XYZ file of C-alpha atoms in Angstrom:
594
model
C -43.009 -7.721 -30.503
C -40.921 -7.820 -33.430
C -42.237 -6.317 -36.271
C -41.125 -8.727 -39.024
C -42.159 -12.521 -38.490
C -39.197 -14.384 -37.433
C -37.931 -18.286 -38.072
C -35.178 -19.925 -36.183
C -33.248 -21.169 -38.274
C -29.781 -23.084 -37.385
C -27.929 -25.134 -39.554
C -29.957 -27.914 -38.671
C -31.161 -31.450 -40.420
C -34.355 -33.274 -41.130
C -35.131 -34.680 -37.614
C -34.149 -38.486 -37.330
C -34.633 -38.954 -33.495
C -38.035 -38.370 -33.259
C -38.009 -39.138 -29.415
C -39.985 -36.328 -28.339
C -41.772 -36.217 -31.737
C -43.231 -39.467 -31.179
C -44.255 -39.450 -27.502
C -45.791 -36.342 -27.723
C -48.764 -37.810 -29.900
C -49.901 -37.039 -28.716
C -53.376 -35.020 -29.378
C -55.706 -33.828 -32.600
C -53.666 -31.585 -31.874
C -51.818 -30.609 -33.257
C -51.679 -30.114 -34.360
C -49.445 -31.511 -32.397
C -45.661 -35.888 -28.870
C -41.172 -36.761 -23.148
C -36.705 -36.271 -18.352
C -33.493 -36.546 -15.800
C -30.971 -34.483 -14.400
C -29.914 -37.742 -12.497
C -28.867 -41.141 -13.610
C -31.504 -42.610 -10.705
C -35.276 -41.166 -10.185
C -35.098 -39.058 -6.815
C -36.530 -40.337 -3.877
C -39.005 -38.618 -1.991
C -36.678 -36.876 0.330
C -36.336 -34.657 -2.853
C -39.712 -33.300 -3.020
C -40.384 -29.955 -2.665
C -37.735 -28.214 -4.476
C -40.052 -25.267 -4.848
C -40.704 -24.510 -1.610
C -39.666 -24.013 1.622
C -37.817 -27.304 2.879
C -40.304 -29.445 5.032
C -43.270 -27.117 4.062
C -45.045 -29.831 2.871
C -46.090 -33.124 4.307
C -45.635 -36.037 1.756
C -45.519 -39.004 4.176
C -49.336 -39.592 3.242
C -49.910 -40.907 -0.080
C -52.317 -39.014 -2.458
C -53.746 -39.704 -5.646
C -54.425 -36.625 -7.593
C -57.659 -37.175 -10.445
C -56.810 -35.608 -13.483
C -59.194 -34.934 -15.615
C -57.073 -34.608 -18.844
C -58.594 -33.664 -22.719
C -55.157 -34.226 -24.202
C -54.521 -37.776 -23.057
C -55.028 -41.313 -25.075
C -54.683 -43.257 -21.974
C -57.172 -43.676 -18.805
C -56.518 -44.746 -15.471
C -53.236 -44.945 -13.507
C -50.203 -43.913 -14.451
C -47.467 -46.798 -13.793
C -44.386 -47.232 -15.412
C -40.971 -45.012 -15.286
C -42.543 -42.187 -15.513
C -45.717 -43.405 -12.688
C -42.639 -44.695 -10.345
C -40.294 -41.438 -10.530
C -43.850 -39.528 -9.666
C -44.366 -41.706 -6.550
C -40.644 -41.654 -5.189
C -40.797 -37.792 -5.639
C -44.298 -36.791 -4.210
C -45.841 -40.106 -2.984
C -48.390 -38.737 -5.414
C -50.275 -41.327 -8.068
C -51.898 -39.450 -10.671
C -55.214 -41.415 -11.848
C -56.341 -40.188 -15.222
C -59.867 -39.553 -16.860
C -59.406 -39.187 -20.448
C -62.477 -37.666 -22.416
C -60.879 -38.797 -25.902
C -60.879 -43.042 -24.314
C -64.703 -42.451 -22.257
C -66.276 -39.901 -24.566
C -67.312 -36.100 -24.035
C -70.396 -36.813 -21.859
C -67.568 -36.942 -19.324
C -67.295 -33.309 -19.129
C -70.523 -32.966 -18.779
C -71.664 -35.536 -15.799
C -68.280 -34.052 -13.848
C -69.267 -30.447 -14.201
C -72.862 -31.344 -13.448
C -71.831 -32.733 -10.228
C -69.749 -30.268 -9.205
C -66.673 -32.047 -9.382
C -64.711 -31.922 -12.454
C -60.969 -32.940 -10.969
C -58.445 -32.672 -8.973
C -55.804 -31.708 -11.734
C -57.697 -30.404 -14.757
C -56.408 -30.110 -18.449
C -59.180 -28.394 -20.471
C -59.905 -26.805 -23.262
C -59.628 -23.148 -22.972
C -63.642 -22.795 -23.705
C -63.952 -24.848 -21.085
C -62.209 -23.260 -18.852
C -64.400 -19.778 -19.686
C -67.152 -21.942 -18.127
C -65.853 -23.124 -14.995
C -64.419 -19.339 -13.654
C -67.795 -17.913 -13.480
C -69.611 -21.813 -12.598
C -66.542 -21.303 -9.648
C -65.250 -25.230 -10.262
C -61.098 -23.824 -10.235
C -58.869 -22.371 -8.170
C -57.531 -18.934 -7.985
C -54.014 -19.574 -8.468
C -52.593 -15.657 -8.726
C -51.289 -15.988 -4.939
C -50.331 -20.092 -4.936
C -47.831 -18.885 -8.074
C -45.831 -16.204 -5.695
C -44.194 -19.086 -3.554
C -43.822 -21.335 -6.532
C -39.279 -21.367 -7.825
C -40.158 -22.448 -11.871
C -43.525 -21.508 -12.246
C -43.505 -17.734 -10.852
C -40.726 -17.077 -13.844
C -43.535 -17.211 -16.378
C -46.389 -15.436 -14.729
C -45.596 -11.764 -15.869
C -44.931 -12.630 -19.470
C -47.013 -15.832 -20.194
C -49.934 -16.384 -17.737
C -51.009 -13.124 -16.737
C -51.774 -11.760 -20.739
C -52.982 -15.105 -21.526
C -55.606 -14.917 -18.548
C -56.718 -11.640 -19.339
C -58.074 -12.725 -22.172
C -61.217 -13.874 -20.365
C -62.112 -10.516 -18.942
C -65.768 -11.304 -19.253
C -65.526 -14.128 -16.665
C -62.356 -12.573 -14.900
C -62.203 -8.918 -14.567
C -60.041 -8.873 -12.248
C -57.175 -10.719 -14.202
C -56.998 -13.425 -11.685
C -54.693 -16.293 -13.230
C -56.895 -19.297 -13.274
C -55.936 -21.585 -16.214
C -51.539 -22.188 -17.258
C -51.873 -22.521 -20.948
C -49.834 -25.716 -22.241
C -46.901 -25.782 -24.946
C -45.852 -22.323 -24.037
C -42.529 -21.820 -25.454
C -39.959 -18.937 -24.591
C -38.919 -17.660 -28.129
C -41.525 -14.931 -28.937
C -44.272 -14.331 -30.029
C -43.484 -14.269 -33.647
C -40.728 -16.754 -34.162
C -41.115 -20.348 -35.708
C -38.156 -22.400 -34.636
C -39.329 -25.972 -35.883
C -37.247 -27.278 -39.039
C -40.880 -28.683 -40.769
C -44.125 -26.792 -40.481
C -46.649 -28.815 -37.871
C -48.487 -30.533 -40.977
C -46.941 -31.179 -44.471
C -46.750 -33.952 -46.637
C -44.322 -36.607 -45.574
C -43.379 -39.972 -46.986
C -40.357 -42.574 -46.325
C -37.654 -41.192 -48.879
C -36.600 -44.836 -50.063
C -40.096 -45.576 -51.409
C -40.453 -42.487 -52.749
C -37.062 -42.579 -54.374
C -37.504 -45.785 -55.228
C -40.576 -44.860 -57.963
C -38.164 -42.612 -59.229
C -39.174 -39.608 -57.362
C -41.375 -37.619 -59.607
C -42.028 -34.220 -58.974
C -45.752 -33.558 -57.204
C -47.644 -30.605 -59.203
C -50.893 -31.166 -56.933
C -52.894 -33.868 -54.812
C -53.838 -35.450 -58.501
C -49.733 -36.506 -58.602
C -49.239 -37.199 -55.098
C -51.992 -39.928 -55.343
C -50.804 -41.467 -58.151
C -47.271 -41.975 -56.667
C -48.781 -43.382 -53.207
C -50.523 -45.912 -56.054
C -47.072 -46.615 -57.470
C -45.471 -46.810 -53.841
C -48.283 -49.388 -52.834
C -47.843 -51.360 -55.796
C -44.215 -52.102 -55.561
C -44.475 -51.798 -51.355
C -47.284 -53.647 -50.666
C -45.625 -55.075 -47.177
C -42.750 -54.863 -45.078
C -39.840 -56.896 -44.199
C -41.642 -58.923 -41.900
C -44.815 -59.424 -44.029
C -47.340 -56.466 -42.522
C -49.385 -55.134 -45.095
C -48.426 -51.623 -46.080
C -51.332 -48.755 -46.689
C -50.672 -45.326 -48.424
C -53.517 -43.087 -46.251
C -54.392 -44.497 -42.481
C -57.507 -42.239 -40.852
C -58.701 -42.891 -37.466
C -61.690 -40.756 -35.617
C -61.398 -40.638 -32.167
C -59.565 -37.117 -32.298
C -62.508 -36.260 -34.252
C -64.204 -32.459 -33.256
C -66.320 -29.907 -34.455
C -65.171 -31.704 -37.707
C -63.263 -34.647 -39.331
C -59.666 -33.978 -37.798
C -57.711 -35.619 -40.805
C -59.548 -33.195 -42.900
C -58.949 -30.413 -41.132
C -55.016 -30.312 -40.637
C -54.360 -31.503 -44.367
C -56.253 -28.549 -45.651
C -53.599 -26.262 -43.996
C -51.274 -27.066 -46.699
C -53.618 -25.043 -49.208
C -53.558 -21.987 -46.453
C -56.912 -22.586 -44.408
C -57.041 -23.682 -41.082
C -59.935 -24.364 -38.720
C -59.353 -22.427 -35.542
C -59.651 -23.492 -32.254
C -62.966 -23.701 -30.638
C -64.957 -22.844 -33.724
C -66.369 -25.823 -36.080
C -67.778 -24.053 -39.369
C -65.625 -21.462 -40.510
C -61.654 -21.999 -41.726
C -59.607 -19.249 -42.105
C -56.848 -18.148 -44.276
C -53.204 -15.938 -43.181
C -54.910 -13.053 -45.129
C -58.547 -12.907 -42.671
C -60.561 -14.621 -45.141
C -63.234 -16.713 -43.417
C -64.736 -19.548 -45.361
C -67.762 -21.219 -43.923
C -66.966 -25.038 -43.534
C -69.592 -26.124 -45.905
C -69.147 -24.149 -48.993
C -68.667 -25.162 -52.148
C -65.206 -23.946 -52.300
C -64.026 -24.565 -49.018
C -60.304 -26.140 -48.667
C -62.585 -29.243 -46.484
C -64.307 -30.317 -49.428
C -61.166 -30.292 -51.604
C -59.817 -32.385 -49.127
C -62.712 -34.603 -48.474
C -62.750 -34.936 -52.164
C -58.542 -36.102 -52.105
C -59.779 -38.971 -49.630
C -62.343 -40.080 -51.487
C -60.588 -40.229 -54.341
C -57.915 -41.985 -51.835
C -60.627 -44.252 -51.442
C -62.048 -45.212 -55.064
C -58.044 -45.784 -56.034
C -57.822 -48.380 -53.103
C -54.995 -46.117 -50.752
C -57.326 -45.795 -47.847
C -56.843 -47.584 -45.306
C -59.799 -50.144 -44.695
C -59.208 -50.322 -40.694
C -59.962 -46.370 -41.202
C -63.485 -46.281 -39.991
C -62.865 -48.651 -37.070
C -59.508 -48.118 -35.598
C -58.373 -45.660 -33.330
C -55.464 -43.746 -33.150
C -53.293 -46.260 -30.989
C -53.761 -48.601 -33.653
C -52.327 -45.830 -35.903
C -49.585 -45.601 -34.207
C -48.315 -49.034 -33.913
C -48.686 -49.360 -38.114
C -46.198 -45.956 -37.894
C -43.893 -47.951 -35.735
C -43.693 -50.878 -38.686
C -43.920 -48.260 -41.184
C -46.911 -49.432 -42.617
C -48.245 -46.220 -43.133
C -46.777 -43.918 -46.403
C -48.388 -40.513 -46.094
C -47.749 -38.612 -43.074
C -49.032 -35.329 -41.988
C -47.926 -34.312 -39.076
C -44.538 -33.246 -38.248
C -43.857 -35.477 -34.832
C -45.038 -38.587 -36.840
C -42.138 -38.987 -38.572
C -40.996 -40.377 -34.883
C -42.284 -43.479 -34.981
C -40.414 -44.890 -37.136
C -37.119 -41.945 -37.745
C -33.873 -43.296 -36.428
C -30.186 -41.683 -36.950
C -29.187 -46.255 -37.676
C -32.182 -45.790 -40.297
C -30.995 -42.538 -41.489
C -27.407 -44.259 -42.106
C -29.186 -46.398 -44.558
C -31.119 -43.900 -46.468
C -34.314 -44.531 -44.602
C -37.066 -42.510 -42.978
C -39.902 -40.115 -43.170
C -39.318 -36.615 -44.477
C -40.797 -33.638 -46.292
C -42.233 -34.234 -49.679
C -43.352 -31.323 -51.127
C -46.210 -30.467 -53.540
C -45.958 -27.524 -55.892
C -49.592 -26.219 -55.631
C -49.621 -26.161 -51.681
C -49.202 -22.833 -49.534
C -48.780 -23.945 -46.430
C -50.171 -22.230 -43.234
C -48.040 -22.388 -40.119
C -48.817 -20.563 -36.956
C -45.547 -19.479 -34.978
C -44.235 -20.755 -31.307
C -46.945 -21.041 -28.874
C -45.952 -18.329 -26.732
C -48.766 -17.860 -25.135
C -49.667 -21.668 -25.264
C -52.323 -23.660 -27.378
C -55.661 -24.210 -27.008
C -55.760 -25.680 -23.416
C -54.727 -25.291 -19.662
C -53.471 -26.437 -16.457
C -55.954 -25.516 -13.882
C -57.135 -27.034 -10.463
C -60.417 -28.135 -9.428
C -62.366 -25.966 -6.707
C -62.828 -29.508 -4.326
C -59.101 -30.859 -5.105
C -57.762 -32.670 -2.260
C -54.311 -30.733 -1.673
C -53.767 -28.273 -3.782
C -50.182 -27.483 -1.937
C -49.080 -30.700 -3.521
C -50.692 -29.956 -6.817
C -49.005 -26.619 -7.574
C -45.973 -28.244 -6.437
C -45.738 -31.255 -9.036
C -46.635 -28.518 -11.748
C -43.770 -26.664 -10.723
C -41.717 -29.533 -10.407
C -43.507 -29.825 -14.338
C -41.673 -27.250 -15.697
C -38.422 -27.142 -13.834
C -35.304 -28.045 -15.747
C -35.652 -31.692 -13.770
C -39.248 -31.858 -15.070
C -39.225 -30.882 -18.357
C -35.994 -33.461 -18.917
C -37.852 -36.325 -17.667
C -41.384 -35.589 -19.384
C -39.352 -34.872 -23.080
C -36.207 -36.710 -22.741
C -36.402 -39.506 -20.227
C -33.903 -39.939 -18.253
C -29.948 -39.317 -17.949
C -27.824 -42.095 -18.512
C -30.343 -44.700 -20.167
C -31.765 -42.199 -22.791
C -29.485 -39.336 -22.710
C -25.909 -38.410 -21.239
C -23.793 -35.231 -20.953
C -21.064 -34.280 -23.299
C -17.716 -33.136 -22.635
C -18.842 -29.321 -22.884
C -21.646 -29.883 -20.661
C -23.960 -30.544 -23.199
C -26.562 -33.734 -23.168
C -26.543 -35.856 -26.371
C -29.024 -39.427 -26.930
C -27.466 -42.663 -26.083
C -27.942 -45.574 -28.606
C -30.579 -46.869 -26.313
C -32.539 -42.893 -26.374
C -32.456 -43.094 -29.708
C -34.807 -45.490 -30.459
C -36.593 -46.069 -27.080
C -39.851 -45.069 -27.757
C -39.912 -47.003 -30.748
C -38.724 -50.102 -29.743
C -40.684 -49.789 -26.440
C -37.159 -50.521 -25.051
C -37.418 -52.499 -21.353
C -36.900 -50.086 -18.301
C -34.374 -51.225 -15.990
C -36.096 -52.359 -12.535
C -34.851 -49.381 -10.716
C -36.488 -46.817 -13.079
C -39.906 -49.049 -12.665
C -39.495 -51.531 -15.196
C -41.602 -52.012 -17.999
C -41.447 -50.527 -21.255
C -40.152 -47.163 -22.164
C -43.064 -46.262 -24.182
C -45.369 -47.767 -21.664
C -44.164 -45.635 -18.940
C -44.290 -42.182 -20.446
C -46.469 -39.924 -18.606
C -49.555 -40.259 -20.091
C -50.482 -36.564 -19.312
C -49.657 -35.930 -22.800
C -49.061 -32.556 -22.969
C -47.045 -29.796 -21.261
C -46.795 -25.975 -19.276
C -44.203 -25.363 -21.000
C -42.897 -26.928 -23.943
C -40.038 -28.519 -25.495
C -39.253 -25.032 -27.356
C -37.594 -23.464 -23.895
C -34.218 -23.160 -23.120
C -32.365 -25.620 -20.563
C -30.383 -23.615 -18.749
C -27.661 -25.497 -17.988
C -26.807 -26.465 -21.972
C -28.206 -23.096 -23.697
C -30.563 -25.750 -26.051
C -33.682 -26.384 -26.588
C -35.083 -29.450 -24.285
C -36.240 -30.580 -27.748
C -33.293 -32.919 -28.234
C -33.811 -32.603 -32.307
C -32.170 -29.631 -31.757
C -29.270 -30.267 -29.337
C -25.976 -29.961 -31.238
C -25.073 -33.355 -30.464
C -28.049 -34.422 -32.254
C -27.573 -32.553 -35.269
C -24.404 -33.517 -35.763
C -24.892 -37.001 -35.882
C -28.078 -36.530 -37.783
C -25.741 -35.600 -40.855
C -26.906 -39.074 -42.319
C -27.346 -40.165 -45.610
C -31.008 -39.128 -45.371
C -30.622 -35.510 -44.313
C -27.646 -34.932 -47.086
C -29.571 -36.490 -50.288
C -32.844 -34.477 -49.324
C -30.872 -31.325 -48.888
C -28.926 -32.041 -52.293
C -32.402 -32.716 -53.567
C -34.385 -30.246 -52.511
C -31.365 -27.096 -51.856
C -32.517 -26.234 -48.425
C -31.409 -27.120 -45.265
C -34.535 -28.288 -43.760
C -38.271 -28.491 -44.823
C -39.004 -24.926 -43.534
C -36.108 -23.517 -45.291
C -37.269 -24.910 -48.293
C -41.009 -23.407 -48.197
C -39.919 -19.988 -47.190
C -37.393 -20.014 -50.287
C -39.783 -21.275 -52.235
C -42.716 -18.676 -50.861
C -45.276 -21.972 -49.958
C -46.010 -20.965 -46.638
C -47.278 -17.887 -44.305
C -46.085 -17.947 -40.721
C -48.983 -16.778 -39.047
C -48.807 -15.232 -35.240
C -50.276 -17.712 -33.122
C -52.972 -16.530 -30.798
C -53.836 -18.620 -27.447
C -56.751 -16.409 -25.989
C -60.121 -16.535 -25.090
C -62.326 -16.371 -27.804
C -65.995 -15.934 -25.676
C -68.621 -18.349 -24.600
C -71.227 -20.085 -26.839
C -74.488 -19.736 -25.386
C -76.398 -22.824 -24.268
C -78.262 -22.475 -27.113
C -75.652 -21.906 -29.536
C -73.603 -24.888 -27.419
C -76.569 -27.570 -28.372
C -76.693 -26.539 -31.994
C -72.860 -26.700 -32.543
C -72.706 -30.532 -31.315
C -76.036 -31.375 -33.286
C -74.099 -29.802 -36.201
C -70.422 -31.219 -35.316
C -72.081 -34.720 -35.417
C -73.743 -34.468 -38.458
C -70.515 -32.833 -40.418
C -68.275 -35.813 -39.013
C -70.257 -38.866 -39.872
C -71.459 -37.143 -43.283
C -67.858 -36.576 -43.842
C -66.910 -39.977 -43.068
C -70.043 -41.114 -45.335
C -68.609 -38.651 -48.330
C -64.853 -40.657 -48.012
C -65.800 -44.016 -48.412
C -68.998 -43.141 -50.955
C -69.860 -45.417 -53.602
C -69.176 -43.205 -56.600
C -68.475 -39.321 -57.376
C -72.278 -39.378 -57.253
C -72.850 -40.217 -53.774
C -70.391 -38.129 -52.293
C -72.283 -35.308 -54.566
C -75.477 -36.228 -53.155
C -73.940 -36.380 -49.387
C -72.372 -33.316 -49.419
C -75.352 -31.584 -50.942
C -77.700 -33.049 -48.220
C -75.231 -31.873 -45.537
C -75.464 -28.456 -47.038
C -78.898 -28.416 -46.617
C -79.654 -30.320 -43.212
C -77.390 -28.234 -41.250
C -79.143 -25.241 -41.720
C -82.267 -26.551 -39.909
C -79.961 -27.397 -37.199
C -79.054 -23.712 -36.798
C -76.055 -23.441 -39.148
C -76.609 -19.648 -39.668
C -76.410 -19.091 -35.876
C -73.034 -21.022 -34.843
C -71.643 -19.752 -38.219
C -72.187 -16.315 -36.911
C -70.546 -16.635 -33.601
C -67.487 -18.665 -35.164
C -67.098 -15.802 -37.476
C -66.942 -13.329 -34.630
C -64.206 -15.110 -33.299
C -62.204 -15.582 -36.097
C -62.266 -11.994 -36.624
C -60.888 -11.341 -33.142
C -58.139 -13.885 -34.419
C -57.730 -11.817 -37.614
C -57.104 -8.466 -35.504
C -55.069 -9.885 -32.924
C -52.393 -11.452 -35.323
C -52.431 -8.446 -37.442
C -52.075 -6.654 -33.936
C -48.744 -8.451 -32.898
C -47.454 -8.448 -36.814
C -47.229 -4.861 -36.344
C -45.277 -4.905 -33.278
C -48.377 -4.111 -30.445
């Protein structure tokens, strides 16, 4: 690994496009939204492309359940993206979707024995099902696999042995998602995963003060509200929209705005956030970065910014007010695509990096190894031939330029050097949920993205037949023509070329290795106190936001202190911090080159 932490970065522009920003909303998580190599989805003569021709039998139609944590949608996937599925495999993926019927669905599945056909889970969960013997080996299915066996030796096989408790034999039983293949210590994104980001007219249009801390950002989102208070079209505007259904160990709009003062809440812990340096501060302290920024929404609140849908609406709702930018303080990076165009950029207008002088921002690098979750199949799937094969198919240059681009010659074409660039219609399909020609499956664009929502690997690999990045943010093409008059007043403004150029001049963030591994078990024990206790923070938490008075909240977050230690707070607080240490030495580990 390379000793020094490394950023990518090209002479590239605030991202306008937001194509594969916006579809890949995508999950509470990310922290953090998507493709064709032919004008015309393939029919199923095509099928197969990674193994043998005529190995396998597709003339029987099979519908593959996939149990999936990342996706916002349940049931079958139709549309483009459910048609060009079908024509390819005569495969219909049906989707269960813990985040639309609740986490008891884990539960009753594993229970029974049966947990999927296709499963995207969590990598705790996956620690579970080796040893309970619900997944697949899949060390000897990846050797006949074209796309797929390219990543084994440097991706899958470190990531899987991770879990040398449950696999001591370094089987390779989980794919991690959003694996890119930069390394392990490179950030190539041009704006760290969460910031603060606001449309650039509004703000401009209070005169653009300068923000010392949260104290000045809410007062401008006051100012913005007063003289925005609705769009063209008459929809009420709202300076801070929350919604809860991505809501885990904690409250999930909490816990990605408190990045931006350096602590972050790692994965599969729920009472500790942690700092670049290997501080660990336990969720419920006095101090901790969550009850600064509890305190910044309540405050929100008692100034009237919040959003009152907040405690009822879920994130689709969300989404829609981003589309009719209705919405004026973003956080995370791929919501800027909702409503980001290269026309709207013309005029001035869009979502970008606004930044606040007090913040240090804490940004973990490419996923190398992935995440926070895997592709695995279930121990009782029905053809697990066909399953490897559409996952290979998932990361094939074909694949990946359907899932993050759509498809050639209605949202993208190729160039005269054999590079792709968006067509008019690509650029602002998602948000205009632009209608899908019959012979792609009709419908909506939006509506027929693959609802999967997430990838093997991600956008941040190279296509090899254009040298770029499948993200199309960063194809050349779209760079050029996102030279707008958006991307050159914020770079006059601000003297960077991007938002991460402008925090690494500035010193305001640490690039942090990121670290996809396992991080150990919780006992049952120590598995029914952390959801007692996860339950309690989030609906306290929601409480503390919309409190009466400074009082309340006071009272609230006092009481919370209190009650979670007779719910075993001391115990999962232990075990959290004995994975955030192996977090600490494993990114100190690959800083240093090992």
């Amino acid at each position: 690994m390379s000793k020094n932490m490394k950023v990518v970065r090209k002479s590239m522009a605030v991202s306008l496009t937001g194509l594969f920003l916006a579809s890949a909303a995508l999950t509470g998580c990310s922290d953090g939204s998507k493709n064709a190599s032919s004008s015309a989805a393939p029919s199923g003569a095509s099928a197969g492309a990674s193994q043998a021709a005529g190995s396998i039998d597709h003339s029987k139609p099979l519908t593959i359940t996939v149990f999936d944590n990342a996706a916002n949608y349940q049931g079958e996937q139709t549309g483009w993206y459910g048609k060009l599925v079908k024509d390819k495999f005569n495969i219909t993926l049906n989707i269960l979707a813990p985040q639309v019927a609740g986490d008891q669905l884990y539960k009753t599945r594993t229970a029974a024995g049966d947990l999927g056909d296709l499963l995207i889970v969590d990598n705790s969960q996956l620690e579970e099902l080796i040893p309970a013997g619900l997944v697949l080996d899949l060390t000897d299915k990846l050797k006949s696999t074209k796309y797929l066996s390219q990543y084994v030796d440097n991706h899958f096989k470190p990531f899987n042995a991770g879990f040398d408790k449950v696999n001591p034999e370094g089987k390779i039983y989980g794919l991690p998602t959003f694996e890119a293949d930069t390394s392990p210590t490179t950030f190539s994104e041009e704006i760290p995963y969460s910031s603060p980001i606001m449309p650039w007219d509004y703000y401009k249009g209070v005169g653009a003060p300068k923000l010392n801390n949260l104290d000045d950002l809410l007062n401008v989102l006051k100012q913005m509200q007063e003289k925005y208070p609705k769009t063209p079209d008459g929809k009420p505007i709202v300076p801070i929209s929350l919604w809860k259904d991505w809501d885990g160990g904690s409250m999930e709009n909490v816990r990605w705005v408190s990045g931006w003062y350096g602590f972050e809440q790692p994965d599969g812990t729920s009472t500790i956030q942690l700092n670049a340096k290997g501080d660990i501060v336990p969720l419920v302290d006095d101090n901790s970065m969550y009850k600064k920024i509890l305190q910044f929404y309540f405050k929100a609140n008692q100034m009237g910014l919040i959003d009152p849908d907040s405690p009822t609406q879920d994130w689709n709702k969300v989404s829609e007010k981003l589309t009719n930018k209705q919405v004026l303080l973003l956080w995370y990076s791929w919501q800027r695509g909702f409503y980001n165009s290269i026309e709207r950029g013309k005029n001035g207008d869009g979502n970008v990096a606004i930044p606040i002088a007090d913040t240090h921002i804490i940004q973990s690098s490419d996923a190398y190894y992935g995440n926070g979750r895997v592709f695995a199949i279930g121990k009782k799937a029905k053809d697990p031939e066909r399953i490897m094969e559409f996952m290979d198919w998932l990361v094939s240059p074909e694949g990946l330029r359907y899932y993050v681009n759509g498809f050639e010659g209605f949202n993208y074409e190729k160039t005269a050097d054999g590079k792709f660039q968006l067509t008019e219609v690509g650029q602002t399909a998602f948000q205009k949920n632009t209608p899908v020609p019959d012979e792609y499956g009709g419908g909506g664009y939006q509506d027929g993205q693959s609802k999967l929502n997430t990838m093997i690997m991600s956008d941040f690999t190279f296509d090899p037949d254009t040298k770029e990045f499948y993200n199309s943010n960063y194809w050349s093409a779209t760079i050029e023509a996102n030279k707008t008059a958006l991307t050159t007043d914020w770079q006059k403004t601000y003297n960077a070329e991007n938002a991460t150029d402008y925090y690494l001049k500035n010193n305001m963030i640490d690039i942090v290795p990121n670290i996809n591994t396992s991080l150990g078990t919780d006992s049952s024990d120590i598995k029914n106190k952390r959801s007692q206790i996860s339950d309690y923070v989030k609906n306290t938490s929601w409480k503390m936001v919309f409190a009466k008075n400074q009082a309340e909240f006071d009272q609230l977050w006092t009481k919370l202190q209190k009650d979670v230690v007779g719910l075993g707070w001391k115990d999962v607080l232990a075990a959290d911090t004995v994975k955030a240490q192996k977090i600490v030495k494993m990114r100190a580990d690959a800083s240093a080159g090992k």
